[in-house]
Coordinates of N, CA and C in Angstrom, one line a residue:
X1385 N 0.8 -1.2 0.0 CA 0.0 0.0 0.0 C 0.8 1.3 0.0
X1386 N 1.8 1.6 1.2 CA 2.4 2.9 0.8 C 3.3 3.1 -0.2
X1387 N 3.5 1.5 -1.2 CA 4.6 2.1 -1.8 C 3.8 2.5 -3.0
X1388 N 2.8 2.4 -3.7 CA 1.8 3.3 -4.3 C 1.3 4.1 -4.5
X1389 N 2.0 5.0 -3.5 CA 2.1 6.9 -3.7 C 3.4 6.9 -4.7
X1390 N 4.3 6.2 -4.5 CA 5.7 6.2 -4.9 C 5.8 5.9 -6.6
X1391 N 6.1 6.9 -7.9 CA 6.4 6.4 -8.8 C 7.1 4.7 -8.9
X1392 N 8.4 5.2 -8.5 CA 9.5 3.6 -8.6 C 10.1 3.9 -6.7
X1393 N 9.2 3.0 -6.1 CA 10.0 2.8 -4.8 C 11.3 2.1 -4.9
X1394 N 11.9 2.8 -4.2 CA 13.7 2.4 -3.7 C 14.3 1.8 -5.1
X1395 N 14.0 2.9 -6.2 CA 15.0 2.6 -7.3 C 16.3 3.1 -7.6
X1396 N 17.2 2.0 -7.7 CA 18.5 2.3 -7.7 C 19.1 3.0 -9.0
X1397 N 19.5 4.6 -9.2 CA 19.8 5.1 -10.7 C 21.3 5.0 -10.7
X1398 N 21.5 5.1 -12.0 CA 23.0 4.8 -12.5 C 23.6 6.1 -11.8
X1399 N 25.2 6.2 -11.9 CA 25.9 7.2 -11.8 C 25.6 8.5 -12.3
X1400 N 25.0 8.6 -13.3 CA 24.2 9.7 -14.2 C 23.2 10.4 -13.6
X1401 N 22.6 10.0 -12.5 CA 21.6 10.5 -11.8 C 20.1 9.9 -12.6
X1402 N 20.2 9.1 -14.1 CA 19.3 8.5 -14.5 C 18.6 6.9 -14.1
X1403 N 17.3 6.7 -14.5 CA 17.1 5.3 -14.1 C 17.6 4.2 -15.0
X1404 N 18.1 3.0 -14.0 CA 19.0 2.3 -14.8 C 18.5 1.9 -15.9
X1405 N 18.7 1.6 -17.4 CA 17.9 0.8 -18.3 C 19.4 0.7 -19.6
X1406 N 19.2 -0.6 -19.9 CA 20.2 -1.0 -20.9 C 20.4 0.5 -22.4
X1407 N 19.2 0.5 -22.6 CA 18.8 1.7 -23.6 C 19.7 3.6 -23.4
X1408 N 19.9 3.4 -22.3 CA 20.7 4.6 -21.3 C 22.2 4.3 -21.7
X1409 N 22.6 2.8 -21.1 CA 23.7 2.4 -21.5 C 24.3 2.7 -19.8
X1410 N 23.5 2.9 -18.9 CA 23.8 3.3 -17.7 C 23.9 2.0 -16.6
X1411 N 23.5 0.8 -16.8 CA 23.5 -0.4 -16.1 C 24.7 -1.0 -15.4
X1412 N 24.8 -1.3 -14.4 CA 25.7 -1.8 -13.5 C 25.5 -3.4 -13.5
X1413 N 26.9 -4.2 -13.9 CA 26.7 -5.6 -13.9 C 26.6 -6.1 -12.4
X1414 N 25.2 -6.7 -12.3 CA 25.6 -7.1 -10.7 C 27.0 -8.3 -10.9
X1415 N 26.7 -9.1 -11.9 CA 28.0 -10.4 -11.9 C 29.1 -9.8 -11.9
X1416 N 29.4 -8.9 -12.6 CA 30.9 -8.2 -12.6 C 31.3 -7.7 -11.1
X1417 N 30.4 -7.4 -10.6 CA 30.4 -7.1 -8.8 C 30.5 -8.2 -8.1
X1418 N 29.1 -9.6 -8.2 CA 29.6 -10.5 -7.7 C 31.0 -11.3 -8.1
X1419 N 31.4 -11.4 -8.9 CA 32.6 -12.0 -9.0 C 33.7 -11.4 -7.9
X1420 N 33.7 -10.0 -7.9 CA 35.0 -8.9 -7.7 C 34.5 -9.1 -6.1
X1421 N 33.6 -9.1 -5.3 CA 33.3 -9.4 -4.1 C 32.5 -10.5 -3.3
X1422 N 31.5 -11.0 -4.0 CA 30.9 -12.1 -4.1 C 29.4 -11.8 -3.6
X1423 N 28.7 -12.7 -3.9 CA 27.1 -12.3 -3.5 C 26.9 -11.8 -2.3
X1424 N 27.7 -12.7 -1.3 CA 26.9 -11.7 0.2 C 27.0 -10.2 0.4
X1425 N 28.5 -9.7 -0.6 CA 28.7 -8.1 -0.4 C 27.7 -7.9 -0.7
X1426 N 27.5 -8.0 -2.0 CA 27.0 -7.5 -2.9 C 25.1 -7.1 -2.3
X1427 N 24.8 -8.5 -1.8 CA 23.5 -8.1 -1.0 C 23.5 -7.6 0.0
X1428 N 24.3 -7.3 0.8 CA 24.5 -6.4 1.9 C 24.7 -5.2 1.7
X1429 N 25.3 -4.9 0.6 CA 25.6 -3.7 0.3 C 23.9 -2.7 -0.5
X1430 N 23.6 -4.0 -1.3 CA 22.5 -3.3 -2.0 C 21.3 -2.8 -0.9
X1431 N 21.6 -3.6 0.6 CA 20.5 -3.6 1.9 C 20.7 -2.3 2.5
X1432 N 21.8 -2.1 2.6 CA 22.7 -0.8 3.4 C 22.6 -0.1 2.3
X1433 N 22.5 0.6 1.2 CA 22.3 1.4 0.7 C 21.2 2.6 1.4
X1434 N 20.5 2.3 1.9 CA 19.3 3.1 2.2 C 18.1 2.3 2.3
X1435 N 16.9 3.2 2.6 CA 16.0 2.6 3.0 C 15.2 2.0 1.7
X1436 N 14.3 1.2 1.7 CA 13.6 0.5 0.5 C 12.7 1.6 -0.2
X1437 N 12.5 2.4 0.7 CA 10.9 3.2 0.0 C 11.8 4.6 -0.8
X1438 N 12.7 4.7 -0.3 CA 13.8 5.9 -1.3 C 14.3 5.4 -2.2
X1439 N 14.4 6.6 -3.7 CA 15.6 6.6 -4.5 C 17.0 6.5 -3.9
X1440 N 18.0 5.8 -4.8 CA 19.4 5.7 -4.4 C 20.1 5.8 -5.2
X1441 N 21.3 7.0 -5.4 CA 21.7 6.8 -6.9 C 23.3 5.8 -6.7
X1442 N 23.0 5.0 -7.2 CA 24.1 3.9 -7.8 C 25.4 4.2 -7.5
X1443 N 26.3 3.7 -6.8 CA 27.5 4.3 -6.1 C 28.5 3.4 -5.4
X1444 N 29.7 2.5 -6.6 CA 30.2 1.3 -5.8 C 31.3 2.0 -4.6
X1445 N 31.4 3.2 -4.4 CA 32.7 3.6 -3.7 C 31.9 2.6 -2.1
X1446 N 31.1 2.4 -1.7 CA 30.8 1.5 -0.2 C 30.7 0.3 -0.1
X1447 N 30.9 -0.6 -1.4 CA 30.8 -2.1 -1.2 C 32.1 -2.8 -0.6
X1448 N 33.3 -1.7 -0.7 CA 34.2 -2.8 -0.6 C 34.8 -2.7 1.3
X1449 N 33.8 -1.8 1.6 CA 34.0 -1.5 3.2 C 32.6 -2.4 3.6
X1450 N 31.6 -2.7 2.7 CA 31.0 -4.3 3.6 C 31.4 -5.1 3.2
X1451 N 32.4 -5.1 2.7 CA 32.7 -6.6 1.9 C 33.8 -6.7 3.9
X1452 N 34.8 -5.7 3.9 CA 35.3 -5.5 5.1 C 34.6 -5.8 5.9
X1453 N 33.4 -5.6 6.6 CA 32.6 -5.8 7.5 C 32.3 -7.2 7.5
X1454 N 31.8 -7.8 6.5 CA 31.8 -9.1 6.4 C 32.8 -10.6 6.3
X1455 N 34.6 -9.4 6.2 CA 35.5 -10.4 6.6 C 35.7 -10.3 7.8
X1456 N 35.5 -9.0 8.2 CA 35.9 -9.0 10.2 C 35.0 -10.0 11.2
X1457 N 33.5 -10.3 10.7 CA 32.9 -11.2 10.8 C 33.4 -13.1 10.9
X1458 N 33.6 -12.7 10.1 CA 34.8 -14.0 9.8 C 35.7 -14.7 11.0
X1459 N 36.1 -13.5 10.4 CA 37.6 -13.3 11.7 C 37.2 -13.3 13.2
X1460 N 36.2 -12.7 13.7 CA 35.7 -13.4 14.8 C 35.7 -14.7 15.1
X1461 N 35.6 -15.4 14.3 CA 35.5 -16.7 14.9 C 36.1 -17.5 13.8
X1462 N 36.9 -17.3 12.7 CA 37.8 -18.3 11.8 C 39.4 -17.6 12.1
X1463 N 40.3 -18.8 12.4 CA 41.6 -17.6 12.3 C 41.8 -17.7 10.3
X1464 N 43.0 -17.3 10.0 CA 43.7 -17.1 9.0 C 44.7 -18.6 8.3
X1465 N 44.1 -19.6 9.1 CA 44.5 -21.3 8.5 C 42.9 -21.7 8.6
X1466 N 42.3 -20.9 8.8 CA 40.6 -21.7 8.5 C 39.8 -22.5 10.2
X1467 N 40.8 -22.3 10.9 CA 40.1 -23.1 12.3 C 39.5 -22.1 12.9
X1468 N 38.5 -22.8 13.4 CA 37.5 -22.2 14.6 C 38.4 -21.7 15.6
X1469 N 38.5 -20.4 16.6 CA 38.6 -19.9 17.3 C 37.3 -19.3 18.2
X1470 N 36.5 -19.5 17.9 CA 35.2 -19.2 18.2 C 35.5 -20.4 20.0
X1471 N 35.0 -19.3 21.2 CA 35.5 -20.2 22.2 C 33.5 -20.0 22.9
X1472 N 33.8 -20.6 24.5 CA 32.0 -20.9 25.3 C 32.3 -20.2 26.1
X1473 N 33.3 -19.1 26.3 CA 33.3 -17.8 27.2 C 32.5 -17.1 27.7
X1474 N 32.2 -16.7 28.9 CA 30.7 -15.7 29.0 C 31.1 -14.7 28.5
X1475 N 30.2 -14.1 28.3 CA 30.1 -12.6 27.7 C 30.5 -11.6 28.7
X1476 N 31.1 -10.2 28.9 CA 31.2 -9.1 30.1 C 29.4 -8.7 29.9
X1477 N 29.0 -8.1 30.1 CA 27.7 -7.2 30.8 C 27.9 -6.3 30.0
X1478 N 29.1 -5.6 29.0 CA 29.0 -4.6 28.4 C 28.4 -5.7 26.5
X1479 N 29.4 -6.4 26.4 CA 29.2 -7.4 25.3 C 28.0 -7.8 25.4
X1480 N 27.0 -8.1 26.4 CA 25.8 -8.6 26.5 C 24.9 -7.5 26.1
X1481 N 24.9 -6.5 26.5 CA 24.2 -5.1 26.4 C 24.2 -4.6 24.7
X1482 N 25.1 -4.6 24.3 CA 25.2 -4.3 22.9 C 24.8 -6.0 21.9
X1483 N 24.9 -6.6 22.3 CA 24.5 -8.4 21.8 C 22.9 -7.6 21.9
X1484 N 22.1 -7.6 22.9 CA 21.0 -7.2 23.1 C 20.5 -6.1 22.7
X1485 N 21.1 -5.0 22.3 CA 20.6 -3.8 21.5 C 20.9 -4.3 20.1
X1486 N 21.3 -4.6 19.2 CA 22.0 -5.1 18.2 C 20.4 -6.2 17.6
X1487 N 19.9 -7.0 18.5 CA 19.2 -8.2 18.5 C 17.9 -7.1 18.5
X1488 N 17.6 -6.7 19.1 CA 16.2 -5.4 19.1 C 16.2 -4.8 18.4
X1489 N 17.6 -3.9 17.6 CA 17.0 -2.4 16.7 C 17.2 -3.8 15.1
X1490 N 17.9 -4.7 15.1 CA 18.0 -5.4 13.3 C 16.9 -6.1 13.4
X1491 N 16.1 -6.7 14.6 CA 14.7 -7.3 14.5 C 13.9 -6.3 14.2
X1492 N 13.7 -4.9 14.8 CA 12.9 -3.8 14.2 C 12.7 -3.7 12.7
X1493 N 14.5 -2.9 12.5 CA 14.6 -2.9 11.2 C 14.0 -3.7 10.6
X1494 N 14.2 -5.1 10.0 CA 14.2 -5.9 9.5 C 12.3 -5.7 9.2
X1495 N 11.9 -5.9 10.4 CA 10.3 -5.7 10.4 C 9.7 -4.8 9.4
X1496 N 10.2 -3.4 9.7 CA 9.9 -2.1 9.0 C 10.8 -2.4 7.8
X1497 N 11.5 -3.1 7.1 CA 12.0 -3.1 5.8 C 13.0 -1.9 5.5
X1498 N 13.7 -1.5 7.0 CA 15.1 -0.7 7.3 C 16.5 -1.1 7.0
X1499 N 16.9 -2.1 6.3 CA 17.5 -3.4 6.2 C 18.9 -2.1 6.0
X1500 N 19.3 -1.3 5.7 CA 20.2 -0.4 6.2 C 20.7 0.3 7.6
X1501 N 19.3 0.1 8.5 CA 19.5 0.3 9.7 C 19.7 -1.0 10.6
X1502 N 19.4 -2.3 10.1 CA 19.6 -3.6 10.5 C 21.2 -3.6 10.4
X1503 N 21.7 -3.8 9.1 CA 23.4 -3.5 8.7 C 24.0 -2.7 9.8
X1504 N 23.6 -1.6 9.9 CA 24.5 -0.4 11.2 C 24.4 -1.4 12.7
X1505 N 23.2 -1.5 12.5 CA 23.1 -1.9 13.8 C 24.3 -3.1 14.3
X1506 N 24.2 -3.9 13.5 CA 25.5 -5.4 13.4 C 26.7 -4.6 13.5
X1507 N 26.9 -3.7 12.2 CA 28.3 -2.8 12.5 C 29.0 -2.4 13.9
X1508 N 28.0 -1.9 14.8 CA 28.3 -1.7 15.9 C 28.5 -2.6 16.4
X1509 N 27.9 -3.8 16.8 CA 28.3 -4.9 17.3 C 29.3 -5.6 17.3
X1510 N 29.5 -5.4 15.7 CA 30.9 -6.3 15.3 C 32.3 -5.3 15.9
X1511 N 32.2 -4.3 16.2 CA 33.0 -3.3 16.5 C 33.1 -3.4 18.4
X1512 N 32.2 -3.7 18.8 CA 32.0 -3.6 19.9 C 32.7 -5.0 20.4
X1513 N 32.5 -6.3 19.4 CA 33.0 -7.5 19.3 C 34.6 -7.0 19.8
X1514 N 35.1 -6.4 18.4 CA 36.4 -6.4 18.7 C 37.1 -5.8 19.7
X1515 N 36.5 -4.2 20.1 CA 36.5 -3.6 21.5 C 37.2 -4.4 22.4
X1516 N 36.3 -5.4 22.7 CA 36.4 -6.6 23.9 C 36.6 -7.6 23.6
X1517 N 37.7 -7.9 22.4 CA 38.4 -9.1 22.3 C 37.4 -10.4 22.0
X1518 N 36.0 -10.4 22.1 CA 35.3 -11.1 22.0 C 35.1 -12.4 21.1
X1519 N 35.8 -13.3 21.1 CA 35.5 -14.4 20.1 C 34.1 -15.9 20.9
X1520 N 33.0 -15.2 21.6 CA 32.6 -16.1 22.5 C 31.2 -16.4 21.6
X1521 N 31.2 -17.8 21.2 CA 29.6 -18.7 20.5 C 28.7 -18.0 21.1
X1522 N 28.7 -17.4 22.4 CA 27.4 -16.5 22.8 C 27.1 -15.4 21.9
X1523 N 27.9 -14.8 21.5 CA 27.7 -13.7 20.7 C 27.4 -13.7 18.9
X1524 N 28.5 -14.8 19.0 CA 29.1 -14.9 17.3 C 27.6 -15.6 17.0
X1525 N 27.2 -16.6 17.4 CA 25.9 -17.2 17.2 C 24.6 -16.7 16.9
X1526 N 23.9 -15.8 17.7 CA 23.7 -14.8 17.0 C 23.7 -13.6 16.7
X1527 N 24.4 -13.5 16.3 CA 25.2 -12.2 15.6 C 25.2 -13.2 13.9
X1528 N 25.4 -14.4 13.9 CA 25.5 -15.7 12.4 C 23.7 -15.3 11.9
X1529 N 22.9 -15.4 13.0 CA 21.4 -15.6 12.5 C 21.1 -13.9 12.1
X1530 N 21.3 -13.0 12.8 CA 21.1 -11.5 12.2 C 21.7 -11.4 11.0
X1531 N 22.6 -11.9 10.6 CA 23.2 -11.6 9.3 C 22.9 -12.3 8.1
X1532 N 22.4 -13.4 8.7 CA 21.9 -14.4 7.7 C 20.7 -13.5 6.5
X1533 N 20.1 -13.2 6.8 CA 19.3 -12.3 5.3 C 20.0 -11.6 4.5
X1534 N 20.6 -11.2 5.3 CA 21.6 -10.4 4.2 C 22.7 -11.0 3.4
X1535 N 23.6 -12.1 4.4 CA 24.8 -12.7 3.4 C 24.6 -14.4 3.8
X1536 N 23.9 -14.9 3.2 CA 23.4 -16.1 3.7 C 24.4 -17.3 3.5
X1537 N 25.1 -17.2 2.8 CA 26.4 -18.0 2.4 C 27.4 -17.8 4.2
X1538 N 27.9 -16.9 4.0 CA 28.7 -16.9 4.7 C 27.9 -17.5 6.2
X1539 N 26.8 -17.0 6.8 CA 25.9 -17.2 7.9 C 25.6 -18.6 8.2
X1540 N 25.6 -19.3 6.5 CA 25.5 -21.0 6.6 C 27.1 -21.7 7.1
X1541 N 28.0 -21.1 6.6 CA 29.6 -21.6 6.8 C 29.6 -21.3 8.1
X1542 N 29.5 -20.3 8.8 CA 29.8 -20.1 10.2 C 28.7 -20.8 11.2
X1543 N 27.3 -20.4 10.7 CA 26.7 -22.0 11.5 C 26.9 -23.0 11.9
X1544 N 27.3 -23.3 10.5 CA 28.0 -24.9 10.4 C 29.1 -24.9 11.9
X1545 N 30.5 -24.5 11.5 CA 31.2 -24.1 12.1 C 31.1 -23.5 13.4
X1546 N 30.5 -23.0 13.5 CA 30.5 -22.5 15.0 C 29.4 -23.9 15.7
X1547 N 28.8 -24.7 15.1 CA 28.4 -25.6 15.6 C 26.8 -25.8 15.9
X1548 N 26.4 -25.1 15.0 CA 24.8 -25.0 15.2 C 24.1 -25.9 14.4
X1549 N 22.9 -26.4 14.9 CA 22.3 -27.3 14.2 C 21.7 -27.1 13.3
X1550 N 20.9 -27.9 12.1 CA 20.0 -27.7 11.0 C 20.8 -26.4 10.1
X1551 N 19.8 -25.8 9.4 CA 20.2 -24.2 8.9 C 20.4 -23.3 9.2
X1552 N 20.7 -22.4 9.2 CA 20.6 -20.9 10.2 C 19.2 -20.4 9.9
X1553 N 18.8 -20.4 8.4 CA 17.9 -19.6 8.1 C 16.4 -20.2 8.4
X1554 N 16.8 -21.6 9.1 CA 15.2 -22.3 9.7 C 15.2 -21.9 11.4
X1555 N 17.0 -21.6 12.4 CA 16.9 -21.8 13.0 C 16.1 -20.5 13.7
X1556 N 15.9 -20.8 15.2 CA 14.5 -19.9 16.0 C 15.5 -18.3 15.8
X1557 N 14.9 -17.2 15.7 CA 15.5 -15.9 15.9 C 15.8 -15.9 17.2
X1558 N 17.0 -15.3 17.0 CA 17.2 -14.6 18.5 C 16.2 -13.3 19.2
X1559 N 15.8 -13.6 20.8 CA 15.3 -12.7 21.3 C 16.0 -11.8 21.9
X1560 N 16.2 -10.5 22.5 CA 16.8 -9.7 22.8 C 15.5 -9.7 24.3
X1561 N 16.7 -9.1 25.3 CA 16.5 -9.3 26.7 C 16.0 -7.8 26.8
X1562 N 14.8 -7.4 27.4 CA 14.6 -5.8 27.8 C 15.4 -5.1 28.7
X1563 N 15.7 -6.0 29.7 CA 16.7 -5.5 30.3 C 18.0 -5.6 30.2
X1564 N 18.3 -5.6 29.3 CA 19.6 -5.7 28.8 C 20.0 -4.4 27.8

């Protein structure tokens, strides 16, 4: 319904400030992007662009800083020979608090179709991850199921790996604690 006021809701225009169409000659290969970063950037990046109901005009200078975001992800819990480092450490009260804001404003988002304010939201997290040295399954776990919409490949490999059962994308969402 609201997007029906809207000529072309959350259309993405070329560099030109025009809308994309082969005929323009203005089109962006998404393959030539997935190749160069691979699908999960790529849909994370397209999610974090902005919100769904705005125009956005076409602009690769930000993909290769979620492509970053998505390897520091990684790195939480894979070292640089491929093994789990991912440990069953409790969390501090500060890591739990932001685990818990993190889990509340990307469930929001996600609800309202903010999927750019979902992305920020993990950003902080994953930042706040490193702050505090955090490599603990408490967190990384879900922190794997928030991200799963967005970069589902990678959210399946670290499931796996971090030791979770079935799929990510069947398993229960995470709840966020109010008082937390």
């Amino acid at each position: 319904e609201p997007f029906k006021k809207l000529a072309h809701p959350g259309m993405i225009f070329g560099m030109d400030g025009e809308k994309m169409s082969k005929s323009r000659g203005n089109v962006v290969s998404a393959d030539e992007i997935r190749e160069r970063v691979g699908a999960d950037s790529l849909r994370t990046f397209i999610s974090f662009m902005g919100p769904m109901d705005k125009d956005k005009p076409w602009s690769p200078s930000g993909i290769d800083g979620v492509r970053r975001f998505l390897d520091r992800i990684w790195r939480l819990a894979i070292d640089e020979n491929g093994s789990c480092i991912a440990n069953d450490q409790a969390l501090s009260v500060e890591v739990k608090k932001s685990l818990h804001k993190c889990i509340k404003k990307t469930t929001e988002s996600i609800e309202a179709m903010g999927f750019n304010t979902a992305v920020s939201a993990m950003m902080i997290l994953v930042n706040d991850l490193y702050k505090h040295d955090c490599h603990s399954k408490k967190a990384l776990m879900p922190l794997t199921q928030l991200v799963a919409p967005f970069a589902p490949h990678l959210a399946e490999e670290l499931w796996e790996r971090l030791g979770g059962t079935g799929f990510v994308a069947i398993a229960p969402w995470p709840q966020f604690k109010p008082e937390l």
